[in-house]
């Protein structure tokens, strides 16, 4: 699964965004696939992939932009040197602001106990987690009846 998801993104390898997004994609997709039954219809399967795409596409776009910035930081030319100088001398408050968006996306799988959120920045709402937990809870309630 990692190779498939990693191949979906065209990131510069310098920032590690491809690996991070492959893991986050796998978690979101696993949450949705876990809601499918063995006899799920094509429409139900298509809805799962649509939900997955609507959640992950904006994050992948942001990561792609971040990857482009990282490629400028590692460039061995004048602009790369200027970018590295600016990054090294950036005020701490600006560094925190720049990294806070990256640190807010901490996906969790719906079918395992949740890890406590102890980050300094609050994790963003993970649609696949919230929606699939509701689906799984409703399914468990129906099975008990």
CSV table of C-alpha atoms in Angstrom, one decimal:
chain,number,residue,atom,x,y,z
A,1,UNK,CA,0.0,0.0,0.0
A,2,UNK,CA,2.9,2.4,0.8
A,3,UNK,CA,4.3,2.2,-2.7
A,4,UNK,CA,0.9,2.9,-4.3
A,5,UNK,CA,0.1,5.9,-2.1
A,6,UNK,CA,3.6,7.3,-2.2
A,7,UNK,CA,3.5,7.1,-6.0
A,8,UNK,CA,0.4,9.2,-6.1
A,9,UNK,CA,2.3,12.3,-4.9
A,10,UNK,CA,5.0,14.2,-6.8
A,11,UNK,CA,6.9,15.7,-3.9
A,12,UNK,CA,10.5,16.8,-3.8
A,13,UNK,CA,12.2,14.1,-1.7
A,14,UNK,CA,14.1,16.7,0.4
A,15,UNK,CA,11.4,17.4,2.9
A,16,UNK,CA,10.1,13.9,3.5
A,17,UNK,CA,6.6,15.0,2.5
A,18,UNK,CA,6.0,11.9,0.3
A,19,UNK,CA,6.6,9.5,3.1
A,20,UNK,CA,4.5,11.5,5.6
A,21,UNK,CA,1.6,11.8,3.1
A,22,UNK,CA,1.8,8.1,2.2
A,23,UNK,CA,1.3,7.3,5.9
A,24,UNK,CA,-1.5,9.8,6.4
A,25,UNK,CA,-3.2,8.5,3.2
A,26,UNK,CA,-2.9,4.9,4.4
A,27,UNK,CA,-4.6,5.8,7.7
A,28,UNK,CA,-7.4,7.7,6.1
A,29,UNK,CA,-8.0,5.1,3.5
A,30,UNK,CA,-7.8,2.3,6.1
A,31,UNK,CA,-10.5,4.1,8.2
A,32,UNK,CA,-12.8,4.2,5.2
A,33,UNK,CA,-12.1,0.7,3.8
A,34,UNK,CA,-12.8,-0.7,7.3
A,35,UNK,CA,-16.4,0.5,7.0
A,36,UNK,CA,-17.0,-1.7,3.9
A,37,UNK,CA,-18.6,-5.0,4.2
A,38,UNK,CA,-17.6,-8.1,2.2
A,39,UNK,CA,-20.7,-7.6,0.0
A,40,UNK,CA,-20.4,-3.8,-0.4
A,41,UNK,CA,-21.7,-2.4,-3.7
A,42,UNK,CA,-19.6,-0.5,-6.2
A,43,UNK,CA,-21.5,2.7,-5.2
A,44,UNK,CA,-20.5,2.2,-1.6
A,45,UNK,CA,-16.9,1.6,-2.5
A,46,UNK,CA,-16.9,4.6,-4.8
A,47,UNK,CA,-18.3,6.7,-1.9
A,48,UNK,CA,-15.5,5.5,0.3
A,49,UNK,CA,-12.9,6.7,-2.2
A,50,UNK,CA,-14.7,10.0,-2.7
A,51,UNK,CA,-14.7,10.6,1.1
A,52,UNK,CA,-11.0,9.7,1.2
A,53,UNK,CA,-10.2,12.1,-1.6
A,54,UNK,CA,-12.1,15.0,-0.2
A,55,UNK,CA,-10.3,14.6,3.1
A,56,UNK,CA,-6.8,14.1,1.8
A,57,UNK,CA,-6.6,16.2,-1.4
A,58,UNK,CA,-6.3,19.6,0.4
A,59,UNK,CA,-3.6,18.2,2.7
A,60,UNK,CA,-1.7,16.8,-0.3
A,61,UNK,CA,-1.9,20.2,-2.0
A,62,UNK,CA,-0.4,22.0,1.0
A,63,UNK,CA,2.3,19.4,1.3
A,64,UNK,CA,3.1,19.8,-2.4
A,65,UNK,CA,3.6,23.6,-1.8
A,66,UNK,CA,5.7,22.9,1.2
A,67,UNK,CA,7.8,20.5,-0.9
A,68,UNK,CA,8.4,23.2,-3.5
A,69,UNK,CA,9.6,25.5,-0.7
A,70,UNK,CA,11.9,22.8,0.6
A,71,UNK,CA,13.4,22.3,-2.9
A,72,UNK,CA,14.4,25.9,-2.9
A,73,UNK,CA,16.0,25.5,0.5
A,74,UNK,CA,18.2,22.7,-0.7
A,75,UNK,CA,19.1,24.3,-4.1
A,76,UNK,CA,22.8,24.8,-4.5
A,77,UNK,CA,22.5,28.3,-6.0
A,78,UNK,CA,22.2,31.9,-4.9
A,79,UNK,CA,18.5,31.7,-4.2
A,80,UNK,CA,19.0,28.5,-2.1
A,81,UNK,CA,21.7,30.3,0.0
A,82,UNK,CA,19.3,33.2,0.5
A,83,UNK,CA,16.5,30.9,1.5
A,84,UNK,CA,18.7,29.0,3.9
A,85,UNK,CA,19.9,32.2,5.5
A,86,UNK,CA,16.3,33.4,5.9
A,87,UNK,CA,15.2,30.1,7.4
A,88,UNK,CA,18.1,30.0,9.9
A,89,UNK,CA,17.5,33.6,11.0
A,90,UNK,CA,13.7,33.4,11.2
A,91,UNK,CA,12.2,34.6,14.5
A,92,UNK,CA,11.0,31.8,16.7
A,93,UNK,CA,7.4,33.0,16.6
A,94,UNK,CA,7.5,32.7,12.8
A,95,UNK,CA,9.1,29.3,12.9
A,96,UNK,CA,6.3,28.1,15.2
A,97,UNK,CA,3.6,29.5,13.0
A,98,UNK,CA,5.2,27.9,9.9
A,99,UNK,CA,5.4,24.5,11.5
A,100,UNK,CA,2.1,24.6,13.4
A,101,UNK,CA,0.1,23.7,10.2
A,102,UNK,CA,2.3,20.7,9.6
A,103,UNK,CA,1.9,19.5,13.2
A,104,UNK,CA,-1.9,19.7,13.3
A,105,UNK,CA,-2.5,16.8,11.0
A,106,UNK,CA,-2.1,13.8,13.3
A,107,UNK,CA,-4.5,11.1,11.9
A,108,UNK,CA,-5.6,8.1,13.9
A,109,UNK,CA,-7.2,4.8,12.9
A,110,UNK,CA,-10.8,4.4,13.9
A,111,UNK,CA,-10.6,0.7,14.8
A,112,UNK,CA,-7.8,1.0,17.4
A,113,UNK,CA,-7.8,2.8,20.8
A,114,UNK,CA,-7.1,6.5,20.2
A,115,UNK,CA,-3.8,8.0,21.3
A,116,UNK,CA,-4.2,11.0,23.6
A,117,UNK,CA,-3.7,14.4,21.9
A,118,UNK,CA,-0.7,15.8,23.8
A,119,UNK,CA,0.6,18.1,21.1
A,120,UNK,CA,1.3,21.8,21.7
A,121,UNK,CA,-1.0,22.6,18.7
A,122,UNK,CA,-4.5,21.1,18.7
A,123,UNK,CA,-5.0,18.4,16.1
A,124,UNK,CA,-7.4,19.3,13.3
A,125,UNK,CA,-10.6,17.4,12.8
A,126,UNK,CA,-10.1,14.2,11.0
A,127,UNK,CA,-13.2,13.5,9.0
A,128,UNK,CA,-12.4,9.9,8.3
A,129,UNK,CA,-11.9,9.2,12.0
A,130,UNK,CA,-15.2,10.9,13.1
A,131,UNK,CA,-17.4,9.6,10.3
A,132,UNK,CA,-16.1,6.0,10.4
A,133,UNK,CA,-16.3,5.8,14.2
A,134,UNK,CA,-20.0,6.7,13.9
A,135,UNK,CA,-20.5,4.1,11.2
A,136,UNK,CA,-18.7,1.4,13.2
A,137,UNK,CA,-20.6,2.3,16.4
A,138,UNK,CA,-24.0,2.2,14.6
A,139,UNK,CA,-23.0,-1.2,13.1
A,140,UNK,CA,-22.0,-2.6,16.5
A,141,UNK,CA,-25.3,-1.3,18.0
A,142,UNK,CA,-27.3,-3.0,15.2
A,143,UNK,CA,-25.4,-6.3,15.8
A,144,UNK,CA,-26.3,-6.2,19.5
A,145,UNK,CA,-30.0,-5.9,18.8
